[in-house]
Short mmCIF file of C-alpha atoms in Angstrom, two decimals:
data_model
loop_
_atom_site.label_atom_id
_atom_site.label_comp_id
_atom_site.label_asym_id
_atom_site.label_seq_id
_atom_site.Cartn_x
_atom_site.Cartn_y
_atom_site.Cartn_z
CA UNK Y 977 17.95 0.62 -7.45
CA UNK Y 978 19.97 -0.23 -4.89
CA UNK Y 979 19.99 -2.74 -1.46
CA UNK Y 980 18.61 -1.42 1.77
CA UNK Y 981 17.78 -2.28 5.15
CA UNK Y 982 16.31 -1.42 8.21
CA UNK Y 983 18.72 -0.83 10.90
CA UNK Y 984 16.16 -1.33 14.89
CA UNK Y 985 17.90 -1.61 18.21
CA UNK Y 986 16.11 -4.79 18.60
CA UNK Y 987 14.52 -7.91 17.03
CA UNK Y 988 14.86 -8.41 13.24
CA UNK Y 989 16.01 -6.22 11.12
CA UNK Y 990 14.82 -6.55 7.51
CA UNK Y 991 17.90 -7.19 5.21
CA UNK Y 992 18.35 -8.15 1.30
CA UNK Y 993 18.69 -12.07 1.40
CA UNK Y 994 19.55 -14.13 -1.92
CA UNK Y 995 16.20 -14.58 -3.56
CA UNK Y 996 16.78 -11.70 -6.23
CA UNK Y 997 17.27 -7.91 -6.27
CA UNK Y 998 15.06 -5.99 -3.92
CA UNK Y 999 14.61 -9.28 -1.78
CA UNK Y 1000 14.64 -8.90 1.90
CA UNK Y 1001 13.68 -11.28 5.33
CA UNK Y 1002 13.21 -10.54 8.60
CA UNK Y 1003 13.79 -12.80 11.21
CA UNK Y 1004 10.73 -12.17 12.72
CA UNK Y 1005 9.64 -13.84 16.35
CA UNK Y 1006 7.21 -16.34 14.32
CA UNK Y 1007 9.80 -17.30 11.88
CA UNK Y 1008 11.18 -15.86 8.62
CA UNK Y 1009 8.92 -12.96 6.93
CA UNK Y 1010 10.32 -12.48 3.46
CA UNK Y 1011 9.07 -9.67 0.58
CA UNK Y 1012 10.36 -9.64 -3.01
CA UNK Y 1013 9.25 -6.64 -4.71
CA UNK Y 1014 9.14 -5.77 -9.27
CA UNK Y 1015 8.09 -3.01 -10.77
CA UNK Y 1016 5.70 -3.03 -13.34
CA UNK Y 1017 6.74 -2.56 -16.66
CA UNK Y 1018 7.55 1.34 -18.29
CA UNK Y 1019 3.96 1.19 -19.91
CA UNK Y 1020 1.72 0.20 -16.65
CA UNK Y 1021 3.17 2.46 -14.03
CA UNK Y 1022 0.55 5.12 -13.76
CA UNK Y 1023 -1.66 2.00 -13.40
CA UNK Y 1024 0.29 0.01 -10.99
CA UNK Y 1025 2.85 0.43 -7.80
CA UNK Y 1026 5.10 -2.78 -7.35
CA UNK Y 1027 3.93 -6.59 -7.28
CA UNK Y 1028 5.10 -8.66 -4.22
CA UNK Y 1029 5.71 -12.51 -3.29
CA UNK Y 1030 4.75 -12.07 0.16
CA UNK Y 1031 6.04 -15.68 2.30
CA UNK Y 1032 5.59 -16.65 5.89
CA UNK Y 1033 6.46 -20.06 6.99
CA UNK Y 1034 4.86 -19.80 10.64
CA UNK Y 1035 1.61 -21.52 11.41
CA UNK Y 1036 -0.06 -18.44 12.90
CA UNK Y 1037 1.59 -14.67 11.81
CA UNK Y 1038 -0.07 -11.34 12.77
CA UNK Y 1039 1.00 -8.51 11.65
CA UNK Y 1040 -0.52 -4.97 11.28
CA UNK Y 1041 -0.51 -2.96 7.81
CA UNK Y 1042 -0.58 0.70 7.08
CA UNK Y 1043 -3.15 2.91 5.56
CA UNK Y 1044 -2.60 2.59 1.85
CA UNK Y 1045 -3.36 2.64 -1.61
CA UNK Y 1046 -5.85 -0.63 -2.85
CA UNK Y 1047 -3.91 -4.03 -3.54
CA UNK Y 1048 -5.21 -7.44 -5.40
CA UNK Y 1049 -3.59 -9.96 -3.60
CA UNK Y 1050 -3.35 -13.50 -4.62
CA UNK Y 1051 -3.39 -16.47 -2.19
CA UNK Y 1052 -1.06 -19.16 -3.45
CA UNK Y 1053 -1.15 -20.50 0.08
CA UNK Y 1054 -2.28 -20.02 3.39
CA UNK Y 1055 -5.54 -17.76 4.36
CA UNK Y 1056 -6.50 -15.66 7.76
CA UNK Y 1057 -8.56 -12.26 8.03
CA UNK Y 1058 -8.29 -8.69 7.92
CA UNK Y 1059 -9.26 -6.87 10.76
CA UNK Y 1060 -10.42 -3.12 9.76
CA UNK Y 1061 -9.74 -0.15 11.60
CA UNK Y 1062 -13.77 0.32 12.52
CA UNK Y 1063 -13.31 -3.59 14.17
CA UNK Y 1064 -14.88 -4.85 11.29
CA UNK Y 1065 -13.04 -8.65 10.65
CA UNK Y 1066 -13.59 -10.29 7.06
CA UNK Y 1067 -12.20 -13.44 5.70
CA UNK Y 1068 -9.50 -13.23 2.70
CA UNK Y 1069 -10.88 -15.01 -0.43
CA UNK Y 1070 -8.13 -16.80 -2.95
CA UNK Y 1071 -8.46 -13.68 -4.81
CA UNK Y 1072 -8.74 -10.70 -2.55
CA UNK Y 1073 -9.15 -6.98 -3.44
CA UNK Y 1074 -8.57 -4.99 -0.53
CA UNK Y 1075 -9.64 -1.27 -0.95
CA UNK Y 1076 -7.79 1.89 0.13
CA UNK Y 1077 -6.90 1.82 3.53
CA UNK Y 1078 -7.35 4.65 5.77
CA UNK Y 1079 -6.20 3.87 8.94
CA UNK Y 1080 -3.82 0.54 10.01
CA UNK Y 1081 -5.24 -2.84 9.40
CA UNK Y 1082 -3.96 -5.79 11.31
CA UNK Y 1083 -4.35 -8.98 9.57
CA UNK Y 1084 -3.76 -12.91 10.79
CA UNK Y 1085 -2.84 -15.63 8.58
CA UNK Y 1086 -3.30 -19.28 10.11
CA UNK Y 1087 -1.12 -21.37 8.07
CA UNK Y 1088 2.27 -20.64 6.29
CA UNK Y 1089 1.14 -18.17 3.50
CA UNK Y 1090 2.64 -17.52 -0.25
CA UNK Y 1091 0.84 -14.40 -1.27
CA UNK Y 1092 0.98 -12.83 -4.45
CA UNK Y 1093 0.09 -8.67 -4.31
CA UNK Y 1094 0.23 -5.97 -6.72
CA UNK Y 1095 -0.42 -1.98 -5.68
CA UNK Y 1096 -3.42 -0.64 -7.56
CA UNK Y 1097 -3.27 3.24 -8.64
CA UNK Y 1098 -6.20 5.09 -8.74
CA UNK Y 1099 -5.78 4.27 -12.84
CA UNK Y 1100 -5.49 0.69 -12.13
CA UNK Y 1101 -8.76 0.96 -9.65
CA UNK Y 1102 -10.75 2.30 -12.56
CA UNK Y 1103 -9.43 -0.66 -14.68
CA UNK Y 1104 -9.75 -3.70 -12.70
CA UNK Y 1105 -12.75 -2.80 -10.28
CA UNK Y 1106 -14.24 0.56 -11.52
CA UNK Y 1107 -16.76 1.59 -8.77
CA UNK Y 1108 -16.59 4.23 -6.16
CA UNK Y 1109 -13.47 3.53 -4.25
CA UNK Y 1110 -15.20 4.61 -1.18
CA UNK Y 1111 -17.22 1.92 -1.16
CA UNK Y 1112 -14.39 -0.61 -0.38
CA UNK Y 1113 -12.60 1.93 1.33
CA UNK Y 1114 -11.47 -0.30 4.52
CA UNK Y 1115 -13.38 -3.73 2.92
CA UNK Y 1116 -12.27 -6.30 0.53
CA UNK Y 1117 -14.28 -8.64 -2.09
CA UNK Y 1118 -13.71 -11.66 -4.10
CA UNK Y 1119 -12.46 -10.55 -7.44
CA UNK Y 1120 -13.48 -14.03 -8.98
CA UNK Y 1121 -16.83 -13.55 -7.70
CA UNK Y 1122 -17.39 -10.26 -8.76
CA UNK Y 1123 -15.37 -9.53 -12.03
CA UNK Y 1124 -15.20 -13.30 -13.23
CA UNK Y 1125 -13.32 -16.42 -14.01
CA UNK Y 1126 -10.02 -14.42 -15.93
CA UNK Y 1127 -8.53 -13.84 -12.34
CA UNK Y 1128 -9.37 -17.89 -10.99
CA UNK Y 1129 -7.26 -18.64 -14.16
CA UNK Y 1130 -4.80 -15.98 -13.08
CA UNK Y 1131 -4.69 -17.56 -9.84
CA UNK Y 1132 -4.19 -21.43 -11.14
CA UNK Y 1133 -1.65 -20.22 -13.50
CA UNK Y 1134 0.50 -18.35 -10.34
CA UNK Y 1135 0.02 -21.52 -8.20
CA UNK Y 1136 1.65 -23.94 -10.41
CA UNK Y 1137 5.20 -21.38 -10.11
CA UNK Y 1138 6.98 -22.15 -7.01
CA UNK Y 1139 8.83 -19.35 -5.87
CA UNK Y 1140 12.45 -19.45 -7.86
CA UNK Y 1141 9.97 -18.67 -10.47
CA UNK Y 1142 9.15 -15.08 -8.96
CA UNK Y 1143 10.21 -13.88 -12.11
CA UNK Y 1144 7.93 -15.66 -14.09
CA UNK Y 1145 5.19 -14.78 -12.04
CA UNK Y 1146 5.62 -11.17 -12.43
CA UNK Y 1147 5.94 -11.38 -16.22
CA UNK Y 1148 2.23 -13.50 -15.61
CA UNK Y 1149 0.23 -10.28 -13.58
CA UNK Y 1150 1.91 -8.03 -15.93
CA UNK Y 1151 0.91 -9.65 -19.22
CA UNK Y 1152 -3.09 -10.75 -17.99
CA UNK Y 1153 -3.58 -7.17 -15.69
CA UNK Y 1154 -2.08 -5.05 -18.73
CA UNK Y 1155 -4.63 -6.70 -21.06
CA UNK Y 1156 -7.45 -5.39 -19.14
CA UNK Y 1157 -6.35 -2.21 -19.30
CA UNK Y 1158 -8.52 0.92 -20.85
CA UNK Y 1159 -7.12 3.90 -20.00
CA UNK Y 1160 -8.84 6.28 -18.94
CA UNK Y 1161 -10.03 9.89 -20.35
CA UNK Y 1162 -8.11 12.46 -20.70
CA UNK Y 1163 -9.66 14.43 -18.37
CA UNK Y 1164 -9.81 11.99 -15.65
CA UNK Y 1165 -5.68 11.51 -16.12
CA UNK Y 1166 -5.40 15.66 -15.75
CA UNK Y 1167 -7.37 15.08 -12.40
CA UNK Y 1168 -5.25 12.29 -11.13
CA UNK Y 1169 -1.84 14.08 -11.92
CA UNK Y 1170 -3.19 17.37 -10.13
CA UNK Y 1171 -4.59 14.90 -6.98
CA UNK Y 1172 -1.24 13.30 -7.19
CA UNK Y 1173 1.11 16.18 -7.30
CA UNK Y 1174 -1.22 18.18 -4.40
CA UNK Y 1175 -0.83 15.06 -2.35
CA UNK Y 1176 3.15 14.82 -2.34
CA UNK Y 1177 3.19 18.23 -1.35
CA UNK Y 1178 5.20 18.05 1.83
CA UNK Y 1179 3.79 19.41 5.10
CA UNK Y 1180 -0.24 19.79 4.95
CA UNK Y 1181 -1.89 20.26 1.11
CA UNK Y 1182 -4.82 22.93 1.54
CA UNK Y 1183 -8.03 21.88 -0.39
CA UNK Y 1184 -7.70 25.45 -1.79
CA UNK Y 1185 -4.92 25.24 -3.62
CA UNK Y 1186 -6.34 21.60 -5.05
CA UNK Y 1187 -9.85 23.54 -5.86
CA UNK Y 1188 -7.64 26.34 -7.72
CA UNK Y 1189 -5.58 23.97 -9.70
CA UNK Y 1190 -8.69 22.15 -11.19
CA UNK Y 1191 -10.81 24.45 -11.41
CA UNK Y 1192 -13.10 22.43 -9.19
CA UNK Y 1193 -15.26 23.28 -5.78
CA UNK Y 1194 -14.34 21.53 -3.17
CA UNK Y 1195 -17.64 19.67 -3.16
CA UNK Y 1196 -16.66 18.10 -6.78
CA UNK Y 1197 -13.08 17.41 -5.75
CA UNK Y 1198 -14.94 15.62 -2.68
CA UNK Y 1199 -16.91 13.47 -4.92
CA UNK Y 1200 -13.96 12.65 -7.34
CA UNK Y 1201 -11.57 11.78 -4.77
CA UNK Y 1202 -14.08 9.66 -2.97
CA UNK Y 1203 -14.76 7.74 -6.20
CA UNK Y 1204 -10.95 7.51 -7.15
CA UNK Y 1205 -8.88 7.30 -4.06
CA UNK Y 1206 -11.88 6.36 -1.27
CA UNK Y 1207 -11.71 9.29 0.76
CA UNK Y 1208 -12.12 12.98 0.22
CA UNK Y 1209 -9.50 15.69 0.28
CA UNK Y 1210 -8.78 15.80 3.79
CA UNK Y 1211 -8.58 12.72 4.84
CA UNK Y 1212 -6.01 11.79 2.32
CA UNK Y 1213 -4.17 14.89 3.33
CA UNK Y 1214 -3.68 13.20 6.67
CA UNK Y 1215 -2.98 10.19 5.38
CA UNK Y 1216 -0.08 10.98 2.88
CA UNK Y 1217 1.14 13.19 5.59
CA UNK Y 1218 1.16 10.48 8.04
CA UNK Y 1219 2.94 8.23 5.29
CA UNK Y 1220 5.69 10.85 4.53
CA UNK Y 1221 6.83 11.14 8.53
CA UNK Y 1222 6.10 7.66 8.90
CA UNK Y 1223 9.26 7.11 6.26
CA UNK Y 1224 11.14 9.91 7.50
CA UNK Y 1225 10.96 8.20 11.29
CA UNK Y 1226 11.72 4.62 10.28
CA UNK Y 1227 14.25 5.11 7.14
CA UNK Y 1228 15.71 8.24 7.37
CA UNK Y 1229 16.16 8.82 11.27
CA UNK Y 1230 14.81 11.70 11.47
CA UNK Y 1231 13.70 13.29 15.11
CA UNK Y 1232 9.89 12.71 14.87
CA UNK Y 1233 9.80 15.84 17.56
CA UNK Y 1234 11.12 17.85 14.99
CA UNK Y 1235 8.92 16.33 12.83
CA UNK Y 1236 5.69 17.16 14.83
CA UNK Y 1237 6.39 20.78 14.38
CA UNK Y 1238 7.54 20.93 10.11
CA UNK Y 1239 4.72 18.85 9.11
CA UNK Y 1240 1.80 21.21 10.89
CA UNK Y 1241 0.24 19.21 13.36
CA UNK Y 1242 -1.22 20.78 16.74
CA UNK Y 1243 1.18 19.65 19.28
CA UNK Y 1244 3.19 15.79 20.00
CA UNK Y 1245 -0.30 14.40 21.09
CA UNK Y 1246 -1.41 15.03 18.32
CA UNK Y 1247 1.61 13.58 15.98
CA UNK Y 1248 1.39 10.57 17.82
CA UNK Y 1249 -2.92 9.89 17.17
CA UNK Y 1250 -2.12 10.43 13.41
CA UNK Y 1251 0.96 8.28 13.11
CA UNK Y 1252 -0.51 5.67 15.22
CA UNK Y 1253 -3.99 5.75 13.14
CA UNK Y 1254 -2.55 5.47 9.91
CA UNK Y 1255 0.58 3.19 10.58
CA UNK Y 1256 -0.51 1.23 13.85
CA UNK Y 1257 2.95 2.05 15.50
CA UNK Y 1258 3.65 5.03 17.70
CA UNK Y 1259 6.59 7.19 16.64
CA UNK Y 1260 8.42 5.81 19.45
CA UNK Y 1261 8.15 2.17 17.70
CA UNK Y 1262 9.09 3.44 14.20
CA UNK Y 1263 12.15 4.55 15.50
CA UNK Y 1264 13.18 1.36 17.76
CA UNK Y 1265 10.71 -1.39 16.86
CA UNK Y 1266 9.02 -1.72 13.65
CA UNK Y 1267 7.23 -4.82 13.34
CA UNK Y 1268 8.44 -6.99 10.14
CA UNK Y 1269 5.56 -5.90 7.99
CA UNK Y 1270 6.33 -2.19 8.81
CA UNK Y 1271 9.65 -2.63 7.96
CA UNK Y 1272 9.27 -4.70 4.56
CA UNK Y 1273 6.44 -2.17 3.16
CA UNK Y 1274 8.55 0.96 3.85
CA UNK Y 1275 11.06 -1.05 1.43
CA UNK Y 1276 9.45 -0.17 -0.87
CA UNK Y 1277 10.85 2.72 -1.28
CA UNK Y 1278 13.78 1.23 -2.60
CA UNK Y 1279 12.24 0.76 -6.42
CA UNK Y 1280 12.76 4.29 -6.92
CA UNK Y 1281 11.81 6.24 -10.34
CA UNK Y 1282 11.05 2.82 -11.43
CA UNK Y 1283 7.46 2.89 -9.66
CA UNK Y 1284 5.17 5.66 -9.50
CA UNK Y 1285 5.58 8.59 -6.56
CA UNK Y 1286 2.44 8.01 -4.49
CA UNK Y 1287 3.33 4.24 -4.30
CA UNK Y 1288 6.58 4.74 -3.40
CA UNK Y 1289 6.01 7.98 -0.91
CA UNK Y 1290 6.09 6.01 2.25
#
């Protein structure tokens, strides 16, 4: 794991600042935006992507977020509201678990913000939450109101670390979200790994080759994606694929024309719906400029082999 950064022809550019390895700030418009990411220990990675301090010190922030994999975020400070893709707005509770994402979600915060988040795998779904996925696909709840007091207690214990104890904090999630683990059957882990392989599959996966690999119609890969990733096959075919160029735009310059043609889609028109859909930027604005939450997320990248695949695809 090394340092990266962003390089935009304009604005702020998201660089590694002081506050610990895989620390970076962007001196965003509204004031400094700044994203510390950890990886979760060796024995909870096929349940969890990286954990985040999230900090904004502006009084109002807006931002827009990509499609993407659920995330129980914590709200040391601050508040504001998701605004979903279908125009649907909801309030963030202290202890918020936002579903899977599948389009761009812009979100406002009202007050300077310390946030807590950790990526949930479709593993880590099953553990913490359990239901259909599709049914929060593009909502959120209140964890403490649905699952119980454990995660008000998590939340207490978080707020009383100020943030040159981000360490500490981590070692917290880790040690309370690992004990609720209960992994799941083996067959359900053989379905994951065959979801997860299919979808890193570069270009656009066919559902046949899924349905072929499993051993499963596409009607029962529909249901089992639904109830472990919140969408069926297709749509997270567009998704990841959206996710992929999305990284290959903004990190690794590549031409997104060129792009357009490799990755299967009809025509530019059509590159641009997808991309703008499922990141809320238009090729045009990966490439010259990202917004500071855009920037920071595709960071993430920069854990490596030291967080699972599909968290770190985009």
């Amino acid at each position: 794991m090394g340092s990266h950064h962003i390089d935009r022809t304009g604005g702020g550019v998201a660089l590694p600042d002081d506050r610990g390895p895989l620390s970076y700030t962007v001196a965003a418009a509204q004031g400094p935006v700044r994203l510390r990411y950890f990886a979760p220990p060796e024995h909870l990675r096929a349940y969890f992507g990286s954990l985040y301090l999230f900090t904004v010190s502006a009084d109002h922030y807006a931002d827009v977020t990509r499609a993407d994999v659920p995330q129980l975020r914590f709200m040391l400070d601050g508040g504001g509201h998701y605004h979903f893709q279908d125009g649907v707005a909801m309030a963030t509770p202290h202890v918020c678990l936002l579903g899977p994402t599948m389009g761009a979600t812009r979100f406002e915060l009202d007050r300077p913000a310390r946030v807590v988040g950790i990526s949930l795998l479709p593993a880590g779904w099953l553990a913490l939450h359990g239901s259909d996925a599709s049914l929060l696909a593009d909502r959120l709840c209140d964890l403490v109101a649905e699952r119980g007091d454990a995660y008000a207690r998590l939340l207490n214990d978080l707020r009383a670390l100020d943030d040159d104890q981000a360490d500490a904090m981590a070692a917290l999630c880790w040690a309370q979200l690992g004990a609720m683990i209960k992994p799941p059957r083996p067959a359900t882990w053989a379905l994951l790994h065959a979801v997860d392989a299919w979808l890193m599959d570069e270009g656009s996966p066919r559902i046949e080759i899924l349905a072929e690999t499993t051993g499963l119609s596409p009607r029962q890969l529909a249901r089992l994606t639904n109830k472990y990733y919140g969408a069926p096959p297709k749509l997270l075919a567009r998704k990841y694929r959206a996710l992929r160029c999305s990284a290959k735009i903004a990190l690794d310059r590549e031409s997104w024309q060129l792009l357009c043609d490799e990755a299967g889609f009809y025509d530019q028109s059509h590159f641009i719906r997808e991309i703008k859909h499922f990141i809320g930027l238009t090729p045009h604005q990966l490439q010259t400029e990202p917004s500071a939450v855009a920037q920071l997320t595709l960071l993430r990248r920069s854990l490596g082999a030291d967080v699972a695949t599909l968290n770190r695809l985009s």
